[in-house]
mmCIF file of C-alpha atoms in Angstrom:
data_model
loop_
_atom_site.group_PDB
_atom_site.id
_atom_site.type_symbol
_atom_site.label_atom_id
_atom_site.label_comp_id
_atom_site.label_asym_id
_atom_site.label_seq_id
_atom_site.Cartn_x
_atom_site.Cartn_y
_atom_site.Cartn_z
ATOM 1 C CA UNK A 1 -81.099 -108.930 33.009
ATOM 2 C CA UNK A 2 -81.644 -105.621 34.611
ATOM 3 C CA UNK A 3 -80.572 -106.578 37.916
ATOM 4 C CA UNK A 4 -77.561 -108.526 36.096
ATOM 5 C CA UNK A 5 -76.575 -105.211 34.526
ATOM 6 C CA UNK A 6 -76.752 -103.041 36.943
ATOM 7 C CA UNK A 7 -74.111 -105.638 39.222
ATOM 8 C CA UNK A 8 -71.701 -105.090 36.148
ATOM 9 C CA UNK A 9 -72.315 -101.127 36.141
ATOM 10 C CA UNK A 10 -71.476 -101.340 39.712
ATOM 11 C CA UNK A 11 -68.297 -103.811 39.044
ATOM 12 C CA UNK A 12 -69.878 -106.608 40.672
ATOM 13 C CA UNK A 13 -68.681 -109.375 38.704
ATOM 14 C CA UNK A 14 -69.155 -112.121 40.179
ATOM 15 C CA UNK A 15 -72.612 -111.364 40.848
ATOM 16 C CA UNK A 16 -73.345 -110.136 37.508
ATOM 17 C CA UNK A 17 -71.686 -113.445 36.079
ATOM 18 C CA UNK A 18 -74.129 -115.270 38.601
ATOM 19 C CA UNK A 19 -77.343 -113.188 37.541
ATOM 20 C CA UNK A 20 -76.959 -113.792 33.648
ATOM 21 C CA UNK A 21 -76.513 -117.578 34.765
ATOM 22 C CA UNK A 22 -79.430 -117.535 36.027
ATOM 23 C CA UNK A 23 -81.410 -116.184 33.263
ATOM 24 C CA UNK A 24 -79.502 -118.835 30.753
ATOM 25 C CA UNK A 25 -81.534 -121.223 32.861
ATOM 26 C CA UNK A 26 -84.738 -119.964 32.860
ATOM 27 C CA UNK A 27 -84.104 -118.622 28.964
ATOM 28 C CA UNK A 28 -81.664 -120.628 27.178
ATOM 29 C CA UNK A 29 -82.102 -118.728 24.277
ATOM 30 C CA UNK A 30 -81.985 -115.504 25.220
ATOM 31 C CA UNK A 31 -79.121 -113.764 23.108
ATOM 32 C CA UNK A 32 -78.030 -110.965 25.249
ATOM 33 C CA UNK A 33 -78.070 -113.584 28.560
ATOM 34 C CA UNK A 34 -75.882 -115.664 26.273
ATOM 35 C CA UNK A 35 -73.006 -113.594 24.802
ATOM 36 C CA UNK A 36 -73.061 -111.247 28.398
ATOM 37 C CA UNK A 37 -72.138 -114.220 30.345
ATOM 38 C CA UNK A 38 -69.147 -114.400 27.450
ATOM 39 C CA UNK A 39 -68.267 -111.438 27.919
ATOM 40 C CA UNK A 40 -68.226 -111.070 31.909
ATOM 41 C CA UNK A 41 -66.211 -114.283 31.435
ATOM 42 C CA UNK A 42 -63.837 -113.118 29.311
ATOM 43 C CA UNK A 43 -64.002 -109.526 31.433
ATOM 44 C CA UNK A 44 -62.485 -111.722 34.404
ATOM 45 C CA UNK A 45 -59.626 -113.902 32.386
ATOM 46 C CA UNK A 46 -61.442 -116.701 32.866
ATOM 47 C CA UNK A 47 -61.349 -117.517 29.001
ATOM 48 C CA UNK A 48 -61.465 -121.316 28.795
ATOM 49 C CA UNK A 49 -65.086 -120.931 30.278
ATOM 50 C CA UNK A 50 -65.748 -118.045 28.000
ATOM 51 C CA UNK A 51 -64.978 -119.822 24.581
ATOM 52 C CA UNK A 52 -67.202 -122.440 25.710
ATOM 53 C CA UNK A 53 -69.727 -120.070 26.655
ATOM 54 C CA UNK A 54 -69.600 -118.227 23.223
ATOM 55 C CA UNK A 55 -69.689 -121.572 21.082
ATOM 56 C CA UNK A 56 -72.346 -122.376 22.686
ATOM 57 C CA UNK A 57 -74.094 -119.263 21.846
ATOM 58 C CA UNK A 58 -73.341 -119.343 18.701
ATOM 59 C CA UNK A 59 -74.839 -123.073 18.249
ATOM 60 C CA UNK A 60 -78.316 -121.583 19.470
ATOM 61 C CA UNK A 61 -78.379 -118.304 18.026
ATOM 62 C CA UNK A 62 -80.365 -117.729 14.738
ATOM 63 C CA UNK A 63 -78.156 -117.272 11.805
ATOM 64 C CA UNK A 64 -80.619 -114.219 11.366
ATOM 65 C CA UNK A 65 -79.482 -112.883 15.100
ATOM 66 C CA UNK A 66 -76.680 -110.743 13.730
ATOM 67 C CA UNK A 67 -76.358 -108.574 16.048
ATOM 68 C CA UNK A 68 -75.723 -111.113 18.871
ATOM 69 C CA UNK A 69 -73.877 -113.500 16.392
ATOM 70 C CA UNK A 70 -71.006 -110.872 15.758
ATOM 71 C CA UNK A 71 -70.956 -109.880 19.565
ATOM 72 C CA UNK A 72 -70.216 -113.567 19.860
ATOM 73 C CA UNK A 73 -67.212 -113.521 17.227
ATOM 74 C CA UNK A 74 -65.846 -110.455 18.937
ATOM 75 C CA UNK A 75 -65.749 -112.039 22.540
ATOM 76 C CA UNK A 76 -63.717 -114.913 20.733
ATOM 77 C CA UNK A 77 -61.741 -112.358 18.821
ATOM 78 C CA UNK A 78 -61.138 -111.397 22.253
ATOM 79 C CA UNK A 79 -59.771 -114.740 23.292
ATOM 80 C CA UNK A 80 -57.777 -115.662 20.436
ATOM 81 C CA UNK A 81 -55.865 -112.417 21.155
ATOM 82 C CA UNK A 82 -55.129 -113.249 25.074
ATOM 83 C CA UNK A 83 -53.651 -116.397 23.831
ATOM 84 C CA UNK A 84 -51.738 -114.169 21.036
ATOM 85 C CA UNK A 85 -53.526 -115.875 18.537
ATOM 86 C CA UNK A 86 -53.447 -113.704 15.672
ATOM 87 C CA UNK A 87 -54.916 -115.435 12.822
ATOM 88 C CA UNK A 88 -57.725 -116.732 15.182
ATOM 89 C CA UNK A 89 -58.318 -113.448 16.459
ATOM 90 C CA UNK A 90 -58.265 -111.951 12.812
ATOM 91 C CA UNK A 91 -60.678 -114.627 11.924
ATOM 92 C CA UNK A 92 -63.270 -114.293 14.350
ATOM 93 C CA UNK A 93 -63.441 -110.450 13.331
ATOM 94 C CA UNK A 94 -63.679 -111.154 9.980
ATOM 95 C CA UNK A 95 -66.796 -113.256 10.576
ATOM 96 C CA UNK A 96 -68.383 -110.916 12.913
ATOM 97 C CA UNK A 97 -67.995 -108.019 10.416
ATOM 98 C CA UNK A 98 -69.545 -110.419 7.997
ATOM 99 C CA UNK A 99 -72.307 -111.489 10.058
ATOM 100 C CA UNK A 100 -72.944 -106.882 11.209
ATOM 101 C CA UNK A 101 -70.846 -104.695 8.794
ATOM 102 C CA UNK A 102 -71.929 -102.155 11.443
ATOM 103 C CA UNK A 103 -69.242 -103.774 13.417
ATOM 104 C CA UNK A 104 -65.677 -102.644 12.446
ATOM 105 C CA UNK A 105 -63.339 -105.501 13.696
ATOM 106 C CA UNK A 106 -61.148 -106.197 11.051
ATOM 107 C CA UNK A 107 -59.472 -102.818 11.393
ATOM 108 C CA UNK A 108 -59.966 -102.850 15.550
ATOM 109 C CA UNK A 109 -57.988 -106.377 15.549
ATOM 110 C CA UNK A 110 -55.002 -104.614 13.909
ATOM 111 C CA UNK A 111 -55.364 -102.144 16.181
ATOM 112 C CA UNK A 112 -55.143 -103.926 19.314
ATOM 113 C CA UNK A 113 -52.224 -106.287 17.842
ATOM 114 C CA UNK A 114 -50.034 -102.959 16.835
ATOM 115 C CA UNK A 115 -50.756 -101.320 20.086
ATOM 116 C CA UNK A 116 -49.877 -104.573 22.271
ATOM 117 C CA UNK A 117 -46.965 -104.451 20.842
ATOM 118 C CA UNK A 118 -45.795 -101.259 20.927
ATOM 119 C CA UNK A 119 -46.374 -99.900 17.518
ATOM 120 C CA UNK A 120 -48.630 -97.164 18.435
ATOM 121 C CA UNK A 121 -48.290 -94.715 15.632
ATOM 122 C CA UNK A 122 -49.299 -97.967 13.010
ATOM 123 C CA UNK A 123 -52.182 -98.556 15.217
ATOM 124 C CA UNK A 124 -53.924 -94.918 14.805
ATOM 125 C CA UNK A 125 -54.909 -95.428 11.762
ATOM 126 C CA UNK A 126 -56.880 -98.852 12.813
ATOM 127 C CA UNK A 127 -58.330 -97.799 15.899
ATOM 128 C CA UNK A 128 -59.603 -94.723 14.146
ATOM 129 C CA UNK A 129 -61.137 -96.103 10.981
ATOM 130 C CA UNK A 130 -62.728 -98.639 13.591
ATOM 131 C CA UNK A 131 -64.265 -95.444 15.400
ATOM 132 C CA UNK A 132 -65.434 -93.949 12.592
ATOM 133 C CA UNK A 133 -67.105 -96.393 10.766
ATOM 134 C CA UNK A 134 -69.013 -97.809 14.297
ATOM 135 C CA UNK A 135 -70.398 -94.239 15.525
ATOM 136 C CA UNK A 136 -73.925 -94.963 13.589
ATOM 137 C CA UNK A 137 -73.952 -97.980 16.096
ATOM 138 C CA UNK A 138 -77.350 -97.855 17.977
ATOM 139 C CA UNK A 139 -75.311 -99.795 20.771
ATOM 140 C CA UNK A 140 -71.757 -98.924 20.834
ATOM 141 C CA UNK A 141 -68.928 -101.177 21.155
ATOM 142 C CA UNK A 142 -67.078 -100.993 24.252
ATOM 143 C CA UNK A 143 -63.452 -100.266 24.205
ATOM 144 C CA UNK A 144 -62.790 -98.537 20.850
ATOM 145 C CA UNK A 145 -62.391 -94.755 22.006
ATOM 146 C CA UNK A 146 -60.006 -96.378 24.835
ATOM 147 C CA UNK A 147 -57.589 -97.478 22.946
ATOM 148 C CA UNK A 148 -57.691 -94.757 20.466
ATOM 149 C CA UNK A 149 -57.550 -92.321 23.113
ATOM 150 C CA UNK A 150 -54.446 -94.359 24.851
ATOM 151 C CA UNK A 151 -52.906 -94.436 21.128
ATOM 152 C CA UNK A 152 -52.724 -90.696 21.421
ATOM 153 C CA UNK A 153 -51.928 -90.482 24.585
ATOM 154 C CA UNK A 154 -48.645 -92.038 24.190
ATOM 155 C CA UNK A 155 -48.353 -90.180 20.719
ATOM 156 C CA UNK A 156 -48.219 -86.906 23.208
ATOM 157 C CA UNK A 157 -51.951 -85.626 21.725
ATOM 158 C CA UNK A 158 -53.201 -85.327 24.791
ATOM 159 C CA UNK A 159 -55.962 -82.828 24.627
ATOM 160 C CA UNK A 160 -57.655 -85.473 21.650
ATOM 161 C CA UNK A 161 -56.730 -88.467 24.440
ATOM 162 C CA UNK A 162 -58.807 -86.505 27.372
ATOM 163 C CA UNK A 163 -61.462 -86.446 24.634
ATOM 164 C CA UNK A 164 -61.813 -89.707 24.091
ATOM 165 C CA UNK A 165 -61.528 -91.033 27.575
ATOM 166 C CA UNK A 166 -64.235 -88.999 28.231
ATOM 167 C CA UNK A 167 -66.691 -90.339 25.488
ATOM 168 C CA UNK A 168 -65.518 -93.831 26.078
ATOM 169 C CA UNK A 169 -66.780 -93.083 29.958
ATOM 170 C CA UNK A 170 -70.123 -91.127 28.845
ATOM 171 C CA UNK A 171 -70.710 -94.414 27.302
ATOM 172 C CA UNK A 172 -69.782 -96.748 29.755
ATOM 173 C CA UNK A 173 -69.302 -95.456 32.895
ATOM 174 C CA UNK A 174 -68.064 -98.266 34.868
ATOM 175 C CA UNK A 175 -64.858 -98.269 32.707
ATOM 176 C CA UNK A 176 -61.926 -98.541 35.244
ATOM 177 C CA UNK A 177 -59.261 -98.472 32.647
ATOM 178 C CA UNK A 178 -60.169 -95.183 31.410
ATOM 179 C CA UNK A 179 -60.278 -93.499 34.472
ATOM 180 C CA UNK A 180 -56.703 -94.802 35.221
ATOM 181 C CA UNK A 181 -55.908 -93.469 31.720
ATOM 182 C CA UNK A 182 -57.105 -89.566 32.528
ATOM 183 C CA UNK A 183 -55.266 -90.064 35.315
ATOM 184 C CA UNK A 184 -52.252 -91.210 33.752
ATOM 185 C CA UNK A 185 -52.662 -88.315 31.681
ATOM 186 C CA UNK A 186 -52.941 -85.859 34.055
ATOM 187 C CA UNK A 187 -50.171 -86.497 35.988
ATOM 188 C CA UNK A 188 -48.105 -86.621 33.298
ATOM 189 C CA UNK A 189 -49.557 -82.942 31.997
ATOM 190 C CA UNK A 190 -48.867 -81.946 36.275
ATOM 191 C CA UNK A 191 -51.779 -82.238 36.808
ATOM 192 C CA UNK A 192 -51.934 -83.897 40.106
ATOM 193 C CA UNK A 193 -54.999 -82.716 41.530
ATOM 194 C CA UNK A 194 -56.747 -83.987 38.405
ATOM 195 C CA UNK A 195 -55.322 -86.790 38.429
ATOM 196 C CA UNK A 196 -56.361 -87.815 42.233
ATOM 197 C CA UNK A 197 -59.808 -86.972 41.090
ATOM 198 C CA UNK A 198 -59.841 -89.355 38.736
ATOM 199 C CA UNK A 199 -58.723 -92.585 41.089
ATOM 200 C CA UNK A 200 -61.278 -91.625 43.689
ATOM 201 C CA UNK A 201 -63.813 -91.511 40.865
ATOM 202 C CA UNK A 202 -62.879 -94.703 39.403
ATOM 203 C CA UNK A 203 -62.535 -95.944 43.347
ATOM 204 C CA UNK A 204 -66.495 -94.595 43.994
ATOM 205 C CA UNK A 205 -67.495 -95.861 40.555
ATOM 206 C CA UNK A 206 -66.342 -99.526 40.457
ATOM 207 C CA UNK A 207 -65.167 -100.526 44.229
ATOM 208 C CA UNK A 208 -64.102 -103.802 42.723
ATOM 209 C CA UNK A 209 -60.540 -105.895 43.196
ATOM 210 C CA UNK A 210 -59.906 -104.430 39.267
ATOM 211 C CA UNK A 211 -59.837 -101.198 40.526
ATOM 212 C CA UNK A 212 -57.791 -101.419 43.863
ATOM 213 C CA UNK A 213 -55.275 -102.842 42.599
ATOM 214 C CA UNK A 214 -55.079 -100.180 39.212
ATOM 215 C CA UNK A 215 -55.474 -96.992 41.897
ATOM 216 C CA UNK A 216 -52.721 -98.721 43.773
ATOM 217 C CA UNK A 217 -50.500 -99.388 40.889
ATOM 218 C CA UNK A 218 -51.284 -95.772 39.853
ATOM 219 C CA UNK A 219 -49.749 -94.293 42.776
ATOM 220 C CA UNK A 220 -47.090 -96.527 42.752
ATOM 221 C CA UNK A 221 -45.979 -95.227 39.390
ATOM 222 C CA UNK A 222 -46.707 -91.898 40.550
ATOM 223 C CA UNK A 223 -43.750 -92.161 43.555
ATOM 224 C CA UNK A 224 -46.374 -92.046 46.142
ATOM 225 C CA UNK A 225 -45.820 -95.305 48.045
ATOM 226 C CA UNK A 226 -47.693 -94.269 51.128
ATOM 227 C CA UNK A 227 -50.800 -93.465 49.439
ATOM 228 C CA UNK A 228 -50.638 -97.078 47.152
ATOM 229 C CA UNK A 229 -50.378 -98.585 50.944
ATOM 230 C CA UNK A 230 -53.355 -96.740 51.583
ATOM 231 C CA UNK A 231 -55.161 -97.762 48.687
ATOM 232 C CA UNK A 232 -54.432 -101.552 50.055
ATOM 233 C CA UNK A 233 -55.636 -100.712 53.720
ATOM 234 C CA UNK A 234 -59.295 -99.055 51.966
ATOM 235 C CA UNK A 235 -59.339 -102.021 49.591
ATOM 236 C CA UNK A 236 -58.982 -104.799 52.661
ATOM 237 C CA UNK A 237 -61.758 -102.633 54.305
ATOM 238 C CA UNK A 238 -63.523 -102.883 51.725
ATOM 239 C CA UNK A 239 -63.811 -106.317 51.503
ATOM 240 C CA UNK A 240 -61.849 -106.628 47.989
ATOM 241 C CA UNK A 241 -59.119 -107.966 48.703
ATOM 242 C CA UNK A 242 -57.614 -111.026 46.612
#
């Protein structure tokens, strides 16, 4: 699993994906080899694999195995809402929260259905009720201070935003999508140097296709055209190309 990891820390999917296969095999039961092949699954939108992936887990797991149980629910929390299935999605984070009250999903799930659609200012509340009821977490769960911190961000509280981005990265490093948020943030505080900083980070961090294509769409929205068609050269270099 270590090896496994440290393929995801580095953006290595594919790899990663093939590592925790591999340990399914030789440990079947194995909870964390189990619900992180769900989750690198549903990481790369392949999410008819990764609801098979998590029933599956969820028909070995021990209904005393809460911990991995609910991490299960989430990642088909997680699905449900990709195929805008809202009272699926609401659901499977009502039975996770059941299984680990430690894990705040019923207000998260409104959270991430407000702020997909646009209703930012209704999905504050959500996203930080979610925060503040998971930060006694031993492990904390990915993705919460990101969208809270891209909730402010487009609420114009930027100095809270750049807080949160930051803290979502101290705790996973390897998260592309908040390094293309500071940046976001930056440029739109003129910040431009700042902001550059921030895609060749994210570039050095995960060189993955994910991250390519978000530094070139980056300075495409920026009105730098020559340095997105740069970003394409590097990423064909590379070898990251799709």
């Amino acid at each position: 699993s270590g090896i496994a990891g440290l393929r995801l820390g580095q953006g290595r999917r594919e790899d990663a994906l093939g590592a925790y296969k591999r340990l399914v095999e030789v440990a079947p039961h194995d909870p964390a080899a189990l619900v992180s092949v769900t989750q690198v699954l549903v990481d790369m939108g392949r999410l008819d694999e990764a609801v098979e992936q998590a029933e599956a887990a969820l028909a070995v797991l021990p209904e005393t195995d809460h911990r991995w149980r609910a991490s299960a629910h989430r990642m088909l929390m997680r699905f449900a809402l990709a195929r805008r299935d809202e009272a699926t999605a609401r659901a499977e984070a009502k039975r996770a929260e059941d299984t680990d009250p430690e894990m705040p999903l019923t207000d998260y799930v409104e959270g991430l259905i407000a702020h997909r659609d646009g209703r930012f200012a209704e999905a504050l509340p959500h996203f930080e009720a979610s925060l503040r009821r998971s930060q006694g977490r031993t492990f904390q769960m990915p993705d919460v201070r990101y969208y809270l911190a891209d909730t402010l961000a487009r609420l114009n509280r930027y100095a809270e935003a750049e807080r949160l981005f930051r803290e979502e990265l101290r705790y996973f490093p390897a998260s592309a999508r908040s390094r293309a948020g500071l940046a976001m943030l930056y440029q739109a505080q003129g910040r431009p140097r700042e902001a550059e900083a921030e895609i060749e980070q994210m570039l050095r961090t995960t060189p993955n296709p994910e991250s390519f294509k978000l530094a070139e769409q980056l300075w495409t929205m920026f009105g730098e055209p020559e340095r997105a068609a740069a970003v394409r050269v590097r990423a064909r270099q590379a070898g990251t190309s799709r």
